[in-house]
Amino acid sequence: MPGIARTGAHPAETSTNCAAHRLTGDGLAPWTLQSLRSPMDPRTQLHARLGTLDAEDAAGAHAQATVELDQQAVGRLSRMDALQNQAMAQAQARMRNAERQRIHAALKRLDDDEYGYCTDCGEPVEAKRLMADPTIPRCLDCTRG
C-alpha cells in the first residue's frame, strides 16, 4: 500500500521543555499544532522529533540522577523537593520513551509502505489525524472501538 504524503512543522522549532508533552485545550500536543502550519514530509518530521526527544533527555539527565541524602548538605524539605523533582523527571523520561516507540513504529510503517493506513482494518487514516499526530496508527472508527 502506498504511503500518504502530509504536511508538518519541524518539531525542533517548538518548545523543548516538559510543556511539549502537555496537551492543549483541544487535546493536541503543542508540537502537533505546529505541524498543521508548515509543510514537511512525515519521515523528516518524525526524525526531527526524535532529535528533540534526545535533546530533552540530555537536558533532563541531571534531574533524574540519584538524590543525595546527606543531612549536612540539604535539609529535610529540600531533599523531599529534590525527590519529587526526580520522580517528575523520571516520569517525563518515560513519556518521551513511549513517544519514541510510537515514532519508531510510524517510521517502520513508512518503510513498509503502510503509513497512513489503519493497523487494524487497513482503511486510510484520516489526513487530519495524521496532520495532528504523524504517529497515529489507527483510523477514528477503530480507535473508538
Coordinates of N, CA and C in Angstrom, one line a residue, residues 20-102:
A20 N 6.1 20.5 26.1 CA 5.9 19.9 24.8 C 5.1 18.6 24.9
H21 N 5.0 18.0 26.1 CA 4.2 16.8 26.3 C 2.8 17.1 26.8
R22 N 2.6 18.3 27.2 CA 1.2 18.6 27.8 C 0.3 18.8 26.6
L23 N -1.0 18.5 26.9 CA -2.0 18.7 25.9 C -2.6 20.1 25.9
T24 N -3.0 20.6 24.8 CA -3.7 21.9 24.7 C -5.1 21.6 24.9
G25 N -5.9 22.7 24.9 CA -7.4 22.6 25.2 C -8.1 21.7 24.2
D26 N -7.5 21.5 23.0 CA -8.2 20.7 22.0 C -7.6 19.3 22.0
G27 N -6.8 18.9 23.0 CA -6.3 17.6 23.1 C -5.1 17.3 22.2
L28 N -4.4 18.3 21.7 CA -3.2 18.0 20.9 C -2.0 18.5 21.6
A29 N -0.9 17.8 21.4 CA 0.4 18.3 22.0 C 0.8 19.5 21.2
P30 N 1.5 20.5 21.8 CA 1.8 21.7 21.1 C 2.6 21.5 19.8
W31 N 3.5 20.5 19.8 CA 4.3 20.3 18.5 C 3.4 19.8 17.4
T32 N 2.3 19.1 17.7 CA 1.4 18.7 16.7 C 0.6 19.9 16.1
L33 N 0.3 20.8 17.0 CA -0.4 22.0 16.5 C 0.5 22.8 15.5
Q34 N 1.8 22.8 15.8 CA 2.7 23.5 14.9 C 2.8 22.7 13.6
S35 N 2.6 21.4 13.6 CA 2.7 20.6 12.4 C 1.6 20.9 11.4
L36 N 0.5 21.5 11.9 CA -0.6 21.8 11.0 C -0.3 23.1 10.1
R37 N 0.8 23.8 10.4 CA 1.1 25.1 9.8 C 2.1 25.1 8.7
S38 N 3.0 24.2 8.6 CA 4.0 24.3 7.5 C 4.3 23.0 7.0
P39 N 4.7 22.9 5.7 CA 4.9 21.6 5.1 C 6.2 20.9 5.4
M40 N 6.1 19.6 5.7 CA 7.2 18.7 5.9 C 6.8 17.3 5.8
D41 N 7.5 16.5 5.1 CA 7.1 15.1 5.0 C 7.2 14.4 6.3
P42 N 6.4 13.3 6.5 CA 6.3 12.7 7.8 C 7.6 12.1 8.3
R43 N 8.4 11.5 7.4 CA 9.7 10.9 7.8 C 10.6 12.0 8.4
T44 N 10.7 13.2 7.7 CA 11.5 14.2 8.2 C 11.0 14.8 9.5
Q45 N 9.7 14.9 9.7 CA 9.1 15.4 10.9 C 9.4 14.4 12.1
L46 N 9.2 13.1 11.8 CA 9.5 12.1 12.8 C 10.9 12.1 13.3
H47 N 11.8 12.2 12.3 CA 13.3 12.2 12.7 C 13.6 13.4 13.5
A48 N 13.0 14.6 13.1 CA 13.3 15.8 13.8 C 12.7 15.7 15.2
R49 N 11.6 15.1 15.4 CA 11.0 14.9 16.8 C 11.9 14.0 17.6
L50 N 12.5 12.9 17.0 CA 13.4 12.1 17.7 C 14.6 12.9 18.2
G51 N 15.1 13.8 17.3 CA 16.2 14.7 17.8 C 15.8 15.5 18.9
T52 N 14.6 16.1 18.9 CA 14.1 16.9 20.0 C 14.0 16.1 21.3
L53 N 13.5 14.8 21.2 CA 13.4 14.0 22.4 C 14.8 13.7 22.9
D54 N 15.8 13.4 22.1 CA 17.2 13.2 22.5 C 17.7 14.4 23.3
A55 N 17.4 15.6 22.8 CA 17.9 16.8 23.4 C 17.2 17.0 24.8
E56 N 15.9 16.7 24.8 CA 15.2 16.8 26.1 C 15.7 15.8 27.1
D57 N 16.1 14.5 26.6 CA 16.7 13.5 27.5 C 18.0 14.0 28.1
A58 N 18.8 14.6 27.2 CA 20.1 15.2 27.7 C 19.9 16.3 28.7
A59 N 19.0 17.1 28.5 CA 18.7 18.3 29.4 C 18.2 17.8 30.7
G60 N 17.4 16.7 30.7 CA 16.8 16.2 31.9 C 17.6 15.1 32.7
A61 N 18.8 14.8 32.1 CA 19.5 13.7 32.7 C 19.9 14.0 34.2
H62 N 20.3 15.2 34.4 CA 20.8 15.6 35.8 C 19.6 15.5 36.8
A63 N 18.4 15.8 36.3 CA 17.3 15.8 37.3 C 16.9 14.4 37.6
Q64 N 17.3 13.4 36.8 CA 16.9 12.0 37.1 C 18.0 11.3 38.0
A65 N 19.1 12.0 38.2 CA 20.2 11.4 39.0 C 19.7 11.1 40.4
T66 N 20.5 10.2 41.1 CA 20.2 9.8 42.4 C 20.3 11.0 43.3
V67 N 19.3 11.2 44.2 CA 19.3 12.3 45.1 C 20.2 12.0 46.3
E68 N 21.1 13.0 46.6 CA 21.9 12.8 47.8 C 21.1 12.9 49.1
L69 N 21.4 12.1 50.0 CA 20.7 12.1 51.3 C 21.6 12.6 52.4
D70 N 22.5 13.4 52.2 CA 23.5 13.9 53.1 C 22.7 15.0 54.0
Q71 N 22.6 14.7 55.3 CA 21.8 15.6 56.2 C 22.5 17.0 56.3
Q72 N 23.8 17.0 56.2 CA 24.5 18.3 56.3 C 24.4 19.2 55.1
A73 N 24.3 18.5 53.9 CA 24.3 19.3 52.7 C 22.9 19.9 52.4
V74 N 21.8 19.1 52.7 CA 20.5 19.5 52.3 C 19.5 19.2 53.4
G75 N 18.6 20.2 53.7 CA 17.6 20.0 54.7 C 16.6 18.9 54.3
R76 N 15.7 18.5 55.3 CA 14.7 17.5 55.0 C 13.7 17.9 53.9
L77 N 13.2 19.2 54.0 CA 12.3 19.6 53.0 C 12.9 19.8 51.6
S78 N 14.1 20.2 51.6 CA 14.8 20.3 50.3 C 15.1 18.9 49.7
R79 N 15.3 17.9 50.5 CA 15.5 16.5 50.0 C 14.2 16.0 49.4
M80 N 13.1 16.3 50.1 CA 11.8 15.9 49.6 C 11.4 16.5 48.3
D81 N 11.8 17.8 48.2 CA 11.6 18.5 47.0 C 12.4 17.9 45.9
A82 N 13.7 17.6 46.2 CA 14.6 17.0 45.2 C 14.1 15.6 44.8
L83 N 13.5 14.9 45.7 CA 13.0 13.5 45.4 C 11.7 13.7 44.5
Q84 N 10.9 14.7 44.8 CA 9.7 14.9 43.9 C 10.2 15.4 42.5
N85 N 11.1 16.3 42.4 CA 11.6 16.7 41.1 C 12.2 15.5 40.3
Q86 N 12.9 14.6 41.0 CA 13.5 13.4 40.4 C 12.4 12.6 39.9
A87 N 11.3 12.3 40.6 CA 10.2 11.5 40.2 C 9.5 12.1 39.0
M88 N 9.4 13.4 39.0 CA 8.8 14.1 37.8 C 9.7 14.0 36.6
A89 N 11.0 14.1 36.7 CA 11.9 14.0 35.6 C 11.9 12.6 35.1
Q90 N 11.8 11.6 36.0 CA 11.7 10.2 35.5 C 10.4 9.9 34.8
A91 N 9.3 10.5 35.2 CA 8.0 10.3 34.6 C 8.1 10.9 33.2
Q92 N 8.7 12.1 33.1 CA 8.8 12.7 31.8 C 9.7 11.9 30.8
A93 N 10.7 11.3 31.4 CA 11.6 10.4 30.5 C 10.8 9.2 30.0
R94 N 9.9 8.7 30.9 CA 9.1 7.5 30.5 C 8.1 8.0 29.3
M95 N 7.6 9.2 29.5 CA 6.7 9.7 28.4 C 7.4 9.9 27.1
R96 N 8.7 10.4 27.2 CA 9.5 10.6 26.0 C 9.8 9.2 25.4
N97 N 10.1 8.2 26.2 CA 10.4 6.9 25.7 C 9.2 6.3 25.0
A98 N 8.0 6.5 25.5 CA 6.8 6.0 24.9 C 6.5 6.7 23.6
E99 N 6.8 8.0 23.5 CA 6.7 8.7 22.3 C 7.7 8.2 21.3
R100 N 8.9 8.0 21.7 CA 10.0 7.5 20.9 C 9.5 6.1 20.2
Q101 N 8.9 5.3 21.0 CA 8.4 4.0 20.5 C 7.4 4.2 19.4
R102 N 6.4 5.1 19.7 CA 5.4 5.4 18.6 C 6.0 6.0 17.4

